[in-house]
Structure formats: structure tokens, C-alpha cells
mmCIF file with all atom_site columns, C-alpha atoms and ligand atoms in Angstrom:
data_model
loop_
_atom_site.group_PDB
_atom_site.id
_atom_site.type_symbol
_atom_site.label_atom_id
_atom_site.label_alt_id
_atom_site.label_comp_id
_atom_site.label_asym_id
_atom_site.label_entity_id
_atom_site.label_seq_id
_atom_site.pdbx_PDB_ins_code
_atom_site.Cartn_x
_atom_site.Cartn_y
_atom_site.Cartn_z
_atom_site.occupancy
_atom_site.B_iso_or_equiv
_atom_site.pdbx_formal_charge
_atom_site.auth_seq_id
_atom_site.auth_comp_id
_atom_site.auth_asym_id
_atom_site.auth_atom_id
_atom_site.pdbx_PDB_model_num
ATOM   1   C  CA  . UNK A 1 1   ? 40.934 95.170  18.068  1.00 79.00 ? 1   UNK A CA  1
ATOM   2   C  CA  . UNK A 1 2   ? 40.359 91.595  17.325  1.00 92.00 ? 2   UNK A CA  1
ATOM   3   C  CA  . UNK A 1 3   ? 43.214 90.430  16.046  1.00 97.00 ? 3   UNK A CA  1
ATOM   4   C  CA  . UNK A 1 4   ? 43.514 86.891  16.752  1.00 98.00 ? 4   UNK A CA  1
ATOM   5   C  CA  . UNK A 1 5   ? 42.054 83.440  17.397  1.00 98.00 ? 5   UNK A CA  1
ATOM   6   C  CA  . UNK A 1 6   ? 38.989 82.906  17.999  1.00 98.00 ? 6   UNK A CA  1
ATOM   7   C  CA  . UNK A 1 7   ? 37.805 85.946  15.565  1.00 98.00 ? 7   UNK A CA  1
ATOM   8   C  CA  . UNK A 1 8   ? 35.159 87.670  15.928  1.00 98.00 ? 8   UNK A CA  1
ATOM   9   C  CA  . UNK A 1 9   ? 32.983 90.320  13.401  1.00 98.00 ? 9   UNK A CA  1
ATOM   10  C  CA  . UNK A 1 10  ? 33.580 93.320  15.023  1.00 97.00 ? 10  UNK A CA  1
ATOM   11  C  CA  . UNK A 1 11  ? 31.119 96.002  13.692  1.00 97.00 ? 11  UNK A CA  1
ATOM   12  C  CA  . UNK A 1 12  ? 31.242 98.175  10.941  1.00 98.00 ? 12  UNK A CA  1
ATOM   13  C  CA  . UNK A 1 13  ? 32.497 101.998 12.011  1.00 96.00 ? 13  UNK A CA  1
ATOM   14  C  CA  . UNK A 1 14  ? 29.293 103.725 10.684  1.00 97.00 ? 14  UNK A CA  1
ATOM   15  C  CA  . UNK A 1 15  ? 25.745 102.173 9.749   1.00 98.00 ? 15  UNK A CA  1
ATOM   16  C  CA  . UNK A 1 16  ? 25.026 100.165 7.914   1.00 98.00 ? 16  UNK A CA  1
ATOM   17  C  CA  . UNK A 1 17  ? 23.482 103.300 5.758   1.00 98.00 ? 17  UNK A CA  1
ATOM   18  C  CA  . UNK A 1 18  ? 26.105 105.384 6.063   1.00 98.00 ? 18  UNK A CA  1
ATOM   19  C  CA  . UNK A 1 19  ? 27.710 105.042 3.057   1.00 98.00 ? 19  UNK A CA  1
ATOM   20  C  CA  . UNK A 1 20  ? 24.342 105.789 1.033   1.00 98.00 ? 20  UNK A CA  1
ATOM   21  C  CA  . UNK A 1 21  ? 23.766 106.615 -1.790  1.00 97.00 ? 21  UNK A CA  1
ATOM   22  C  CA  . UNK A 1 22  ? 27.023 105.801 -3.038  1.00 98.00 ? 22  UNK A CA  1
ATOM   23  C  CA  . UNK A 1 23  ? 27.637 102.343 -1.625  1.00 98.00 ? 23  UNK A CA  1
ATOM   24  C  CA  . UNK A 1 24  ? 23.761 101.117 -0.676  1.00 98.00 ? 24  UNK A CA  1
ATOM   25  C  CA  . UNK A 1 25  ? 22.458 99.150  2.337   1.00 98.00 ? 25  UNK A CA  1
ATOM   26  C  CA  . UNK A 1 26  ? 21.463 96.092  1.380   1.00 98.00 ? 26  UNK A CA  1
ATOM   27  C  CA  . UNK A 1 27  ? 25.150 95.759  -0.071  1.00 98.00 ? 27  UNK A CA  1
ATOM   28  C  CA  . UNK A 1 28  ? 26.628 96.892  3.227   1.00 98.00 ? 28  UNK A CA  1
ATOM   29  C  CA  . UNK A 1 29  ? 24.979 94.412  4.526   1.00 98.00 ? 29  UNK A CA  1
ATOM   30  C  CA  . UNK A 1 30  ? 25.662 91.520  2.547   1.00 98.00 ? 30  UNK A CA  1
ATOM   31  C  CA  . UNK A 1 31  ? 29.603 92.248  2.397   1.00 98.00 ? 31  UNK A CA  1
ATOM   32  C  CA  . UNK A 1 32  ? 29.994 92.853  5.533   1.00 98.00 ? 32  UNK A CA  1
ATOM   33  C  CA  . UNK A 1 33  ? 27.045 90.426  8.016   1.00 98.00 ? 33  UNK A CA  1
ATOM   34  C  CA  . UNK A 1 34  ? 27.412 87.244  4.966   1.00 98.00 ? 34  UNK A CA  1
ATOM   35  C  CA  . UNK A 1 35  ? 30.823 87.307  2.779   1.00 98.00 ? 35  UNK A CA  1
ATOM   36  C  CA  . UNK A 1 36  ? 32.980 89.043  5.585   1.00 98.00 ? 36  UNK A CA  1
ATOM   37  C  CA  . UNK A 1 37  ? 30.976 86.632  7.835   1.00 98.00 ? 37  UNK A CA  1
ATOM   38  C  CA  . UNK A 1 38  ? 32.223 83.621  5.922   1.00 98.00 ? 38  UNK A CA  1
ATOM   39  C  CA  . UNK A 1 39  ? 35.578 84.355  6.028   1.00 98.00 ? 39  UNK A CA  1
ATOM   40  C  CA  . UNK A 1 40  ? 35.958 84.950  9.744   1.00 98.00 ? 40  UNK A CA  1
ATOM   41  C  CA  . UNK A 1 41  ? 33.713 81.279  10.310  1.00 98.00 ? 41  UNK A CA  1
ATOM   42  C  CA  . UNK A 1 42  ? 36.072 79.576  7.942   1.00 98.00 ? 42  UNK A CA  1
ATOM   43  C  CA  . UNK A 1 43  ? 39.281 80.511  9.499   1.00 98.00 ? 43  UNK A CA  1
ATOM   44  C  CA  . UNK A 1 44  ? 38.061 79.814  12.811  1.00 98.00 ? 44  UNK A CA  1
ATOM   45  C  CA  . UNK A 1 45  ? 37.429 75.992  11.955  1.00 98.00 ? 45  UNK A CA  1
ATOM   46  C  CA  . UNK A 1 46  ? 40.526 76.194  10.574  1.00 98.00 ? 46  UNK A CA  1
ATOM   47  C  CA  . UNK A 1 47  ? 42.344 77.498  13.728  1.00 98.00 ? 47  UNK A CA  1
ATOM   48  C  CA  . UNK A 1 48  ? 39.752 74.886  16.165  1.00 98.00 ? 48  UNK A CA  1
ATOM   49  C  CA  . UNK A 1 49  ? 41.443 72.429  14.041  1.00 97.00 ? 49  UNK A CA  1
ATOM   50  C  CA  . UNK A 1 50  ? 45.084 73.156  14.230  1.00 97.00 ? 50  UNK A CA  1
ATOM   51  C  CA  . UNK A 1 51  ? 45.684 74.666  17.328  1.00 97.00 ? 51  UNK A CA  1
ATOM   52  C  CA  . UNK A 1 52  ? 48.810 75.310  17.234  1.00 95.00 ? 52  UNK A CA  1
ATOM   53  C  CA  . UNK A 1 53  ? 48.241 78.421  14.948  1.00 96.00 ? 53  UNK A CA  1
ATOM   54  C  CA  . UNK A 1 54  ? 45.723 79.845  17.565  1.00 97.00 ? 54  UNK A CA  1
ATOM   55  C  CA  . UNK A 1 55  ? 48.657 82.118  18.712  1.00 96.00 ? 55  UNK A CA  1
ATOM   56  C  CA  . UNK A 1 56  ? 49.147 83.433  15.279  1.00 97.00 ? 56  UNK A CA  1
ATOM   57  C  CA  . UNK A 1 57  ? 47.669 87.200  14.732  1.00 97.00 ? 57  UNK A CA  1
ATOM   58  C  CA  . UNK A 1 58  ? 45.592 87.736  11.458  1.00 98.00 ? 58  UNK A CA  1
ATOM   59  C  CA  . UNK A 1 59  ? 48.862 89.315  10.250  1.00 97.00 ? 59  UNK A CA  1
ATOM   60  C  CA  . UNK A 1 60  ? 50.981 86.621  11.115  1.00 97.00 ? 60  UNK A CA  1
ATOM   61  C  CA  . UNK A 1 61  ? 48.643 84.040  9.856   1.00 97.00 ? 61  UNK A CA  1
ATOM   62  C  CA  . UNK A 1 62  ? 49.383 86.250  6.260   1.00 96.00 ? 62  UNK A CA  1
ATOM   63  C  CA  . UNK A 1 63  ? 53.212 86.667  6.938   1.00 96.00 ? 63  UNK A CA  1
ATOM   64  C  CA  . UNK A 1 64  ? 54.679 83.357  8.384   1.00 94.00 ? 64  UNK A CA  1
ATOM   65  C  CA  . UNK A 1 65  ? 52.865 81.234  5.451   1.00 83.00 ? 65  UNK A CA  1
ATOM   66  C  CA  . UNK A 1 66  ? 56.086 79.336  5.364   1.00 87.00 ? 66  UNK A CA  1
ATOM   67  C  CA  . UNK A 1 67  ? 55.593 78.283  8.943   1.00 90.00 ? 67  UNK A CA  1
ATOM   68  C  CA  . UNK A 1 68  ? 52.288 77.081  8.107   1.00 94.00 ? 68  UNK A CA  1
ATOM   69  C  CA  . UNK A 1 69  ? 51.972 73.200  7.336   1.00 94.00 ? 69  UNK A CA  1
ATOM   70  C  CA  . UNK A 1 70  ? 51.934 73.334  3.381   1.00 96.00 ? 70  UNK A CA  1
ATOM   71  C  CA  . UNK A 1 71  ? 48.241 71.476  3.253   1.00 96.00 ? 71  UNK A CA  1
ATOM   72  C  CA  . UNK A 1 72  ? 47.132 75.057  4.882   1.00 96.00 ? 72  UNK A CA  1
ATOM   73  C  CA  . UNK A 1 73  ? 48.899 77.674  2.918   1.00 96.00 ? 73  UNK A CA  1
ATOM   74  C  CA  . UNK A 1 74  ? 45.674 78.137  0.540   1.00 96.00 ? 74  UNK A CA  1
ATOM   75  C  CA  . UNK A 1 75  ? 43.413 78.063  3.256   1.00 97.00 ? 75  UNK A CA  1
ATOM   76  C  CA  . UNK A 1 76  ? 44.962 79.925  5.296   1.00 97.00 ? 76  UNK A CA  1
ATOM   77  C  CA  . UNK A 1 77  ? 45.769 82.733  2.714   1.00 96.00 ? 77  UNK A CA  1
ATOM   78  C  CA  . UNK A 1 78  ? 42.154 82.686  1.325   1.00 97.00 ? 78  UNK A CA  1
ATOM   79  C  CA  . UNK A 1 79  ? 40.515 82.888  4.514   1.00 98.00 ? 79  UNK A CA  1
ATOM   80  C  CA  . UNK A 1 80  ? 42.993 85.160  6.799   1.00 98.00 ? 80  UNK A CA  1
ATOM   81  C  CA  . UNK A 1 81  ? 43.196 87.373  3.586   1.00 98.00 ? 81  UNK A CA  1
ATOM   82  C  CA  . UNK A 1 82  ? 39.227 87.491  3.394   1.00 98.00 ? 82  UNK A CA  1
ATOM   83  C  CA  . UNK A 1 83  ? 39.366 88.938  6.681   1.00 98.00 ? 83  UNK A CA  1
ATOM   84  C  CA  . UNK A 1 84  ? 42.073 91.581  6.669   1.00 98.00 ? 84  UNK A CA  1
ATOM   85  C  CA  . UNK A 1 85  ? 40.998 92.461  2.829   1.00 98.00 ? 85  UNK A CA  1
ATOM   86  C  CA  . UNK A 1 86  ? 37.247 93.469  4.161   1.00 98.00 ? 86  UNK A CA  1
ATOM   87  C  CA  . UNK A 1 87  ? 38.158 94.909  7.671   1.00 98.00 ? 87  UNK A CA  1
ATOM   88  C  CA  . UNK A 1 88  ? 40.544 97.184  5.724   1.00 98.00 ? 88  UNK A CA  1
ATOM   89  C  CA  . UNK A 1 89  ? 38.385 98.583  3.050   1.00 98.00 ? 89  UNK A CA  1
ATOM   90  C  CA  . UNK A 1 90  ? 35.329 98.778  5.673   1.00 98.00 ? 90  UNK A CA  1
ATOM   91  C  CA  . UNK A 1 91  ? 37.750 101.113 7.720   1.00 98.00 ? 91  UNK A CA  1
ATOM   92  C  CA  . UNK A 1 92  ? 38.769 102.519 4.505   1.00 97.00 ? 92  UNK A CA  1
ATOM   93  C  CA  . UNK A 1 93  ? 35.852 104.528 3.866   1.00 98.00 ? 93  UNK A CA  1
ATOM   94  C  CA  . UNK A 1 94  ? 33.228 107.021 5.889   1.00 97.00 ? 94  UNK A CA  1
ATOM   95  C  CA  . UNK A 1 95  ? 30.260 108.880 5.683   1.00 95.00 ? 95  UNK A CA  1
ATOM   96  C  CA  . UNK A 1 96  ? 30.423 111.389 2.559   1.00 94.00 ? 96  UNK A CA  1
ATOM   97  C  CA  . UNK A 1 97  ? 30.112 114.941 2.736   1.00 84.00 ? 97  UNK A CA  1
ATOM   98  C  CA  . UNK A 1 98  ? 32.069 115.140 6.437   1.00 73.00 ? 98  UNK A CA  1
ATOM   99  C  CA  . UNK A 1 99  ? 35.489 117.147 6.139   1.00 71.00 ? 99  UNK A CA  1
ATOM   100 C  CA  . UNK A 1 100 ? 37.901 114.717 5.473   1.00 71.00 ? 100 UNK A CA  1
ATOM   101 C  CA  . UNK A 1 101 ? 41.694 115.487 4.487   1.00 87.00 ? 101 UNK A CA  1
ATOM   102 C  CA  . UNK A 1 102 ? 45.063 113.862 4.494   1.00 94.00 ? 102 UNK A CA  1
ATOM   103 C  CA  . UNK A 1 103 ? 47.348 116.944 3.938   1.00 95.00 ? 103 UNK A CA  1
ATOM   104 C  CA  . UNK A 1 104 ? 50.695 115.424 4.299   1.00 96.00 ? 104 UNK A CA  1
ATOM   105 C  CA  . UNK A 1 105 ? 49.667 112.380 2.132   1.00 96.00 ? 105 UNK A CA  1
ATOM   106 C  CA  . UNK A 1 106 ? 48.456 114.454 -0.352  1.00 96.00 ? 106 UNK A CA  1
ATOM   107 C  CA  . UNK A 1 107 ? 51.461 116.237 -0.434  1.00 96.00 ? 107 UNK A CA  1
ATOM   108 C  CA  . UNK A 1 108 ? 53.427 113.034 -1.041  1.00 96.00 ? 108 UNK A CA  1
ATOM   109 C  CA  . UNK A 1 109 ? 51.082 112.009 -3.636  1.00 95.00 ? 109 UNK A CA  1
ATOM   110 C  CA  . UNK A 1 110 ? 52.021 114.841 -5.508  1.00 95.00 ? 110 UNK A CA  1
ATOM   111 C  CA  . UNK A 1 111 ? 55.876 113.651 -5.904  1.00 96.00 ? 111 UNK A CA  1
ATOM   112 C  CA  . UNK A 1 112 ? 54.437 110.095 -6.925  1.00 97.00 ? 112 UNK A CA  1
ATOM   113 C  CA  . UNK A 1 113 ? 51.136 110.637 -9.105  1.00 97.00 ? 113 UNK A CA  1
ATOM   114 C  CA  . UNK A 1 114 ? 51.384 114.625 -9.936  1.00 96.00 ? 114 UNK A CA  1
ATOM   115 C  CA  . UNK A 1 115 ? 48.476 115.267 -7.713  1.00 95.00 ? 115 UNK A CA  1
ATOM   116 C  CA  . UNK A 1 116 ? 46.061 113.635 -5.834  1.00 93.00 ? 116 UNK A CA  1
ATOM   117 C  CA  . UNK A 1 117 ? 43.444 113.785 -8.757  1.00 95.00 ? 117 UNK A CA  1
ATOM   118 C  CA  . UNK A 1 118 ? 45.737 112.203 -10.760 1.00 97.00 ? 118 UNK A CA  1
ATOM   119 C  CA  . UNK A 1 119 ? 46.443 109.172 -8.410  1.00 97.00 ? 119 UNK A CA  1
ATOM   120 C  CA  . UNK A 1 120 ? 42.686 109.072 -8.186  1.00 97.00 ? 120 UNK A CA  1
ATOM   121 C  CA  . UNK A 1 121 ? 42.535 108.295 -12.396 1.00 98.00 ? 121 UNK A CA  1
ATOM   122 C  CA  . UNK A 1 122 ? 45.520 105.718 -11.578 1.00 98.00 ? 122 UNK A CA  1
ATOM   123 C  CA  . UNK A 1 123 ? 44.212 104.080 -8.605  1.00 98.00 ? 123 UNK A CA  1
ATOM   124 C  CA  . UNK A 1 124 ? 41.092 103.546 -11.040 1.00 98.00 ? 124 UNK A CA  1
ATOM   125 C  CA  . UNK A 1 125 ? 42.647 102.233 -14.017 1.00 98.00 ? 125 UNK A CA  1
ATOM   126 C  CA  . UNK A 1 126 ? 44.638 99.976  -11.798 1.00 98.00 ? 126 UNK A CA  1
ATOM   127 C  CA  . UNK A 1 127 ? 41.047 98.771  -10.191 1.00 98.00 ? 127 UNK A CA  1
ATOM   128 C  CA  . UNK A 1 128 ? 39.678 98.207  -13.585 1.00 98.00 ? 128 UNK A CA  1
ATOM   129 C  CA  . UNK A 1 129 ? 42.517 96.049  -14.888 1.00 98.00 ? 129 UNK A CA  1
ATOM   130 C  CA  . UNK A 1 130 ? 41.637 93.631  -11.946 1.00 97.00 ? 130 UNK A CA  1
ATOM   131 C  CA  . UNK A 1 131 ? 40.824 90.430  -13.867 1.00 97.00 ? 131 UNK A CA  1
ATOM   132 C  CA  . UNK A 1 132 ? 37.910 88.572  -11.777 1.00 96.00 ? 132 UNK A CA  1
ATOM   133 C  CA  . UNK A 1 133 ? 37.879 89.088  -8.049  1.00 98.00 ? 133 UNK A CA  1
ATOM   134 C  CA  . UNK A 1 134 ? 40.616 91.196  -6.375  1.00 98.00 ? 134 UNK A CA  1
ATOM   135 C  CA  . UNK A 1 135 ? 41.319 94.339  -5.029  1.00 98.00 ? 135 UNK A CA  1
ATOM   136 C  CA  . UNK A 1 136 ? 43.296 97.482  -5.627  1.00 98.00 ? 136 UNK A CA  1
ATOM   137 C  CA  . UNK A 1 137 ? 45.826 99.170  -3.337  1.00 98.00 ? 137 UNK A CA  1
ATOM   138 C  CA  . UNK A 1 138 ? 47.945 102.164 -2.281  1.00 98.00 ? 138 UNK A CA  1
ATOM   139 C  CA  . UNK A 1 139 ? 51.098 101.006 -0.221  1.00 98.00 ? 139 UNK A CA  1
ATOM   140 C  CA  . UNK A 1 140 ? 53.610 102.327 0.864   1.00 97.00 ? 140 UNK A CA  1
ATOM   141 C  CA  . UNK A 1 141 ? 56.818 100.165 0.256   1.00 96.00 ? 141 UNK A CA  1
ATOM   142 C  CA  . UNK A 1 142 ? 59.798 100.716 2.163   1.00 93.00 ? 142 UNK A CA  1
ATOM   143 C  CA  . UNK A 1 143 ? 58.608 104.783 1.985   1.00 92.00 ? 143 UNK A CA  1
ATOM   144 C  CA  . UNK A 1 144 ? 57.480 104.500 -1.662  1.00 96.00 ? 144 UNK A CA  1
ATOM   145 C  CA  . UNK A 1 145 ? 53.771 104.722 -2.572  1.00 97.00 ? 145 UNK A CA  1
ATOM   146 C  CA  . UNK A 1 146 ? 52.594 102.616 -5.226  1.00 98.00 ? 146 UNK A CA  1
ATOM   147 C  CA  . UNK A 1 147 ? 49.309 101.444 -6.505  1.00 98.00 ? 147 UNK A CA  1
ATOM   148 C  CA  . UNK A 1 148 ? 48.827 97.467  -7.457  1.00 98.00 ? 148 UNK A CA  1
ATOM   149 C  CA  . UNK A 1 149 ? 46.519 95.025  -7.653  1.00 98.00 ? 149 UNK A CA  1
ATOM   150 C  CA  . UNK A 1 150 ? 45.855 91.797  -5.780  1.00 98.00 ? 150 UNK A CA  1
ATOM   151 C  CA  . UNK A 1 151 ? 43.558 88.788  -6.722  1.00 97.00 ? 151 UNK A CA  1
ATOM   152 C  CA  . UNK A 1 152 ? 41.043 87.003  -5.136  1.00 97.00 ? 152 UNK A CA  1
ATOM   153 C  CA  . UNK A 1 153 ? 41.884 87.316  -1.324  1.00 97.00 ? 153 UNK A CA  1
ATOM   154 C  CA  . UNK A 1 154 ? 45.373 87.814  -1.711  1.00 97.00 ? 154 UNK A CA  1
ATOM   155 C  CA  . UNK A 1 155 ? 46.648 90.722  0.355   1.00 97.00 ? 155 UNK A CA  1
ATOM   156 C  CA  . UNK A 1 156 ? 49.967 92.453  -0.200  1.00 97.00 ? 156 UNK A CA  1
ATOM   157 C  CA  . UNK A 1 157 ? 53.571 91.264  0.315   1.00 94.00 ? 157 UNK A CA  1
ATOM   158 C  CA  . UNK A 1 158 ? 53.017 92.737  4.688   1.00 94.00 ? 158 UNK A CA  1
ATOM   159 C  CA  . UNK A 1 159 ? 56.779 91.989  5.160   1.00 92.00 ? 159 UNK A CA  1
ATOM   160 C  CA  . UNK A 1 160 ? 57.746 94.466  3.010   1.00 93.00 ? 160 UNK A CA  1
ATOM   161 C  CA  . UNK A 1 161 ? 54.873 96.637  2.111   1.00 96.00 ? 161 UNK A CA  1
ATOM   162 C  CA  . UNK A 1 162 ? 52.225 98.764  4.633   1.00 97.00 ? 162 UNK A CA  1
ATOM   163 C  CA  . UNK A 1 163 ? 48.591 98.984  2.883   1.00 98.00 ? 163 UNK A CA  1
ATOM   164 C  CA  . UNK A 1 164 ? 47.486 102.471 3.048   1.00 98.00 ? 164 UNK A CA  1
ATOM   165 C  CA  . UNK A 1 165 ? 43.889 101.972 1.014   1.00 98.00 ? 165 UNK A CA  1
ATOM   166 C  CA  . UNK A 1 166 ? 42.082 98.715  -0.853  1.00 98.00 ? 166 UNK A CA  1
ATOM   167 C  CA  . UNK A 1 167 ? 39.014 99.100  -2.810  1.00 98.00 ? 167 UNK A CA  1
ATOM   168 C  CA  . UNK A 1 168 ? 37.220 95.607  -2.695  1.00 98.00 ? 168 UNK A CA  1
ATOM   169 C  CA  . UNK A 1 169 ? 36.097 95.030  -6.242  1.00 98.00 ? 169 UNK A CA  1
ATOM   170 C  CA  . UNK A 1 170 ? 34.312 91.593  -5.772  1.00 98.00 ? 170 UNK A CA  1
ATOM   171 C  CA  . UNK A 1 171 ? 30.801 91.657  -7.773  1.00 97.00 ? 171 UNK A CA  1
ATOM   172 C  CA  . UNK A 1 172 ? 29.651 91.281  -4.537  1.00 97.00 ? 172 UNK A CA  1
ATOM   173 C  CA  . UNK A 1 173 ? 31.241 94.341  -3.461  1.00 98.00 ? 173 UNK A CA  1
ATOM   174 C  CA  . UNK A 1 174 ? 28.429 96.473  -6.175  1.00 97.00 ? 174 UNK A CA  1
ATOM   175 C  CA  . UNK A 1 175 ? 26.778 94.242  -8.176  1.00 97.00 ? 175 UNK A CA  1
ATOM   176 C  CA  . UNK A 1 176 ? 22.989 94.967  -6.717  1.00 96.00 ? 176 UNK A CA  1
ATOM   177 C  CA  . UNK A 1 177 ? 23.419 98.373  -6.944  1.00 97.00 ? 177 UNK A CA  1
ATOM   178 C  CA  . UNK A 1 178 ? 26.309 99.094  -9.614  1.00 96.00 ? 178 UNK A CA  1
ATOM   179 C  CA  . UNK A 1 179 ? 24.807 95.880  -11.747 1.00 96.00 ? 179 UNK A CA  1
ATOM   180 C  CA  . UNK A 1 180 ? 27.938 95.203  -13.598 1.00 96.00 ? 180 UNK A CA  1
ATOM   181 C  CA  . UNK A 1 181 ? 29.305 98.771  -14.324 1.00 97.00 ? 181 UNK A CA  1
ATOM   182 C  CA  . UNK A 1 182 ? 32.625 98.521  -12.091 1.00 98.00 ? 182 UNK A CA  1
ATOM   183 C  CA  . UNK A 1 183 ? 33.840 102.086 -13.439 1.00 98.00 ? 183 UNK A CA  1
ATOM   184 C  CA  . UNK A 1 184 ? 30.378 103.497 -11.920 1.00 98.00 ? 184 UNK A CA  1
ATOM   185 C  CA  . UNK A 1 185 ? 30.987 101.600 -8.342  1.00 98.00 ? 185 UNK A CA  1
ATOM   186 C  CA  . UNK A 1 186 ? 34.848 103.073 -8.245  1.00 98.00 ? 186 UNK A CA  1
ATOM   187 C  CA  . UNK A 1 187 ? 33.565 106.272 -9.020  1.00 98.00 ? 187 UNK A CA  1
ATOM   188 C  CA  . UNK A 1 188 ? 31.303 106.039 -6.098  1.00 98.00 ? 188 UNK A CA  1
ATOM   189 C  CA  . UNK A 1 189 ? 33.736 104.816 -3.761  1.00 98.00 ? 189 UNK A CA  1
ATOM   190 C  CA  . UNK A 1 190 ? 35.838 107.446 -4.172  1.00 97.00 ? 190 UNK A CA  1
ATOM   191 C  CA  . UNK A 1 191 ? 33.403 110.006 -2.543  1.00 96.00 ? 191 UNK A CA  1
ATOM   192 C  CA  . UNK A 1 192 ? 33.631 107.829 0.302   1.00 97.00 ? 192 UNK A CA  1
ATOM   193 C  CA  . UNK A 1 193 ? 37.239 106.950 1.432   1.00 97.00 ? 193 UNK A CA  1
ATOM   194 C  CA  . UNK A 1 194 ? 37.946 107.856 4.690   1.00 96.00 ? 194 UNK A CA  1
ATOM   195 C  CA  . UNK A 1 195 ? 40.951 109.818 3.914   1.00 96.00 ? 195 UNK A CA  1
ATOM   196 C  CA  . UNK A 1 196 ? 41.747 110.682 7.376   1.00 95.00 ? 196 UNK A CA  1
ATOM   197 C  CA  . UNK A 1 197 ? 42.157 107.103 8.195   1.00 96.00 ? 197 UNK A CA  1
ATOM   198 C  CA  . UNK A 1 198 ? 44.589 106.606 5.077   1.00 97.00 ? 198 UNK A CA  1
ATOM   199 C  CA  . UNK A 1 199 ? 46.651 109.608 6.574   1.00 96.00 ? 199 UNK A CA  1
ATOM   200 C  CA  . UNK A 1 200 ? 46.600 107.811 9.543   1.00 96.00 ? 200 UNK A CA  1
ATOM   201 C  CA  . UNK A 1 201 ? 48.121 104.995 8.402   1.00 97.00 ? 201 UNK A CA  1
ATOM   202 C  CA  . UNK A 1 202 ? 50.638 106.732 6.057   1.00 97.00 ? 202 UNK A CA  1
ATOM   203 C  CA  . UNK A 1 203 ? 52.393 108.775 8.922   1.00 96.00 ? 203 UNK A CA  1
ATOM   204 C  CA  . UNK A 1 204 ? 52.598 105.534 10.994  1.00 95.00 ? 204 UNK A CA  1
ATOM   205 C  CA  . UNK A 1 205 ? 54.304 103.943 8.417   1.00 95.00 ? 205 UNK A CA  1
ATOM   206 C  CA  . UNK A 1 206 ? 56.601 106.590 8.386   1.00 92.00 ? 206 UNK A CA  1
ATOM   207 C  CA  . UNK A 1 207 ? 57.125 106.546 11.973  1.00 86.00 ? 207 UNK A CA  1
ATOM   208 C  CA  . UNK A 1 208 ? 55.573 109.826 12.360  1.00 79.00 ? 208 UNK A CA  1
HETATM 209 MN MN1 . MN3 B 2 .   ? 34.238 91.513  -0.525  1.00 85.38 ? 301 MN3 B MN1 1
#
């Protein structure tokens, strides 16, 4: 795990294919070699610059903002968020059609949403209401799950909240394959979540 200074683009968890033909090639490629790319480059000449922030992890960089000098809060935010944002929704999804289940989430979801299919229709709406560039989430906050959204590279309150699942829903994220139909590209992604993974991550948080 690369989780701090100088950062490098670790590689996806699948190929670049994998995801087809829900989430295409060309588009994996894109996010993940050019705009995920950018972000990691950017922070770096940040960090070469100031380096007394090169001890910082990518999560501290995001939760000690008020130890950061004030001229690089933005920078900071939109760059260290650029890379957590897209490392966590590449590890948030896998190839379809493999068995894939999250039994004890699912079973939490239940006392939260109704049922999983209905936090799927909520997770959704609450993707759709993103206004611009942002992302969608599932966290769990102090043991609670709840679904908001976050824009531009923002990432959620990590002091107080654990992100379970983010949906990227940048243009860039579907637009050469999706065009601009963002219900169509959340549809897709859905059959693609890695939902072990988002298990994984929900019993840690519980200290299971
Ligand atoms: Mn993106």
C-alpha cells in the first residue's frame, strides 16, 4: 500500500477490461492511467515543495487540514482527495458475474434501508442529486450507515466517518460510453461493486 509521499499509481486490481461491458476500456483507462494520474503528479509537486508534509499519509494529508499552512488547504484537499476518491472506487468494484456477497452488511442494511435493493434505489437517487462533479457514499458513522454525497474531490468527514463504497460520478467517470445518461452509468456500476471488499471494510469498522 502506497500510502504516502512520494505517491505512486499503483495498478488497478483487475484489467483494464475487466469491468466490460458495464464500465468500458477506454474509460478504465482514461480514469485511472490520465485523471487518477493527475492527481497523484499534482500532490507530489505539492509535497517536493513543502517538505515538511512528506510525513503526512494520504489520510492525514485529508484529516489534519488545520495543520496544513492555510495557502494549501485547497490544494491539498483537491489533490489528496483526487487520490483517495479514485483508489477507493477502483477497489470498490470487480469483475461481474463472480460470486460476490457481503452477508453481514446486508443484514445491517436491512435495519437502515429495508433491504439491500432498497439501499441500492437510495444510493442512486443520492448519486443523481450530485450537482456537477462529486461522488456518492455509504459510511458508516460512528456504527451508523448512511448514504451522502460529496463534491468535486471532497472526501468524507475521515475523523468521524469510515467510507464503506463511493461511486465516482465525474463525466469522465462514463461520459464515452454512458454519453450523458448518468442513471444508465449507475445502473451499470452496480453490477460491478465489489461487495466483498465493502464487507470488508464494514466489519473493520466495527472492529470485527
Ligand atoms: Mn474520476
Amino acid at each position: 500500500m502506497n500510502n504516502f509521499y512520494p505517491f505512486v499509481n499503483t495498478p488497478l486490481p483487475y484489467a483494464y477490461d475487466a469491468l466490460e461491458p458495464y464500465i468500458d476500456e477506454k474509460t478504465m483507462h482514461l480514469h485511472h492511467d490520465r485523471h487518477l494520474q493527475t492527481y497523484i503528479d499534482n500532490l507530489n509537486k505539492l509535497l517536493e515543495e513543502n517538505p515538511s508534509l512528506q510525513h503526512f499519509s494520504l489520510e492525514e494529508l485529508l484529516t489534519r487540514w488545520c495543520r496544513l499552512p492555510q495557502h494549501l488547504q485547497t490544494p491539498i484537499r483537491n489533490n489528496a482527495g483526487g487520490v483517495f476518491n479514485h483508489r477507493f472506487y477502483f477497489d470498490s468494484m470487480k469483475e461481474p458475474g463472480m460470486p460476490c456477497q457481503a452477508p453481514r452488511l446486508f443484514e445491517e442494511m436491512s435495519l437502515y434501508f429495508k433491504s439491500p435493493e432498497d439501499f441500492k434505489a437510495q444510493f442512486k437517487e443520492a448519486a443523481l442529486s450530485v450537482f456537477g462533479s462529486g461522488y456518492a457514499w455509504l459510511v458508516s458513522d460512528r456504527g451508523q450507515l448512511k448514504i451522502l454525497t460529496t463534491a468535486n474531490q471532497n472526501t468524507p468527514p475521515l475523523n468521524s466517518m469510515t467510507p464503506l463504497l463511493t461511486i465516482d460520478v465525474w463525466e469522465h467517470a462514463y461520459y464515452l460510453k454512458h454519453y450523458n445518461v448518468r442513471a444508465a452509468y449507475i445502473d451499470d456500476w452496480l453490477r460491478v461493486i465489489n461487495w466483498q471488499a465493502v464487507e470488508e471494510r464494514f466489519l473493520i469498522s466495527k472492529n470485527c
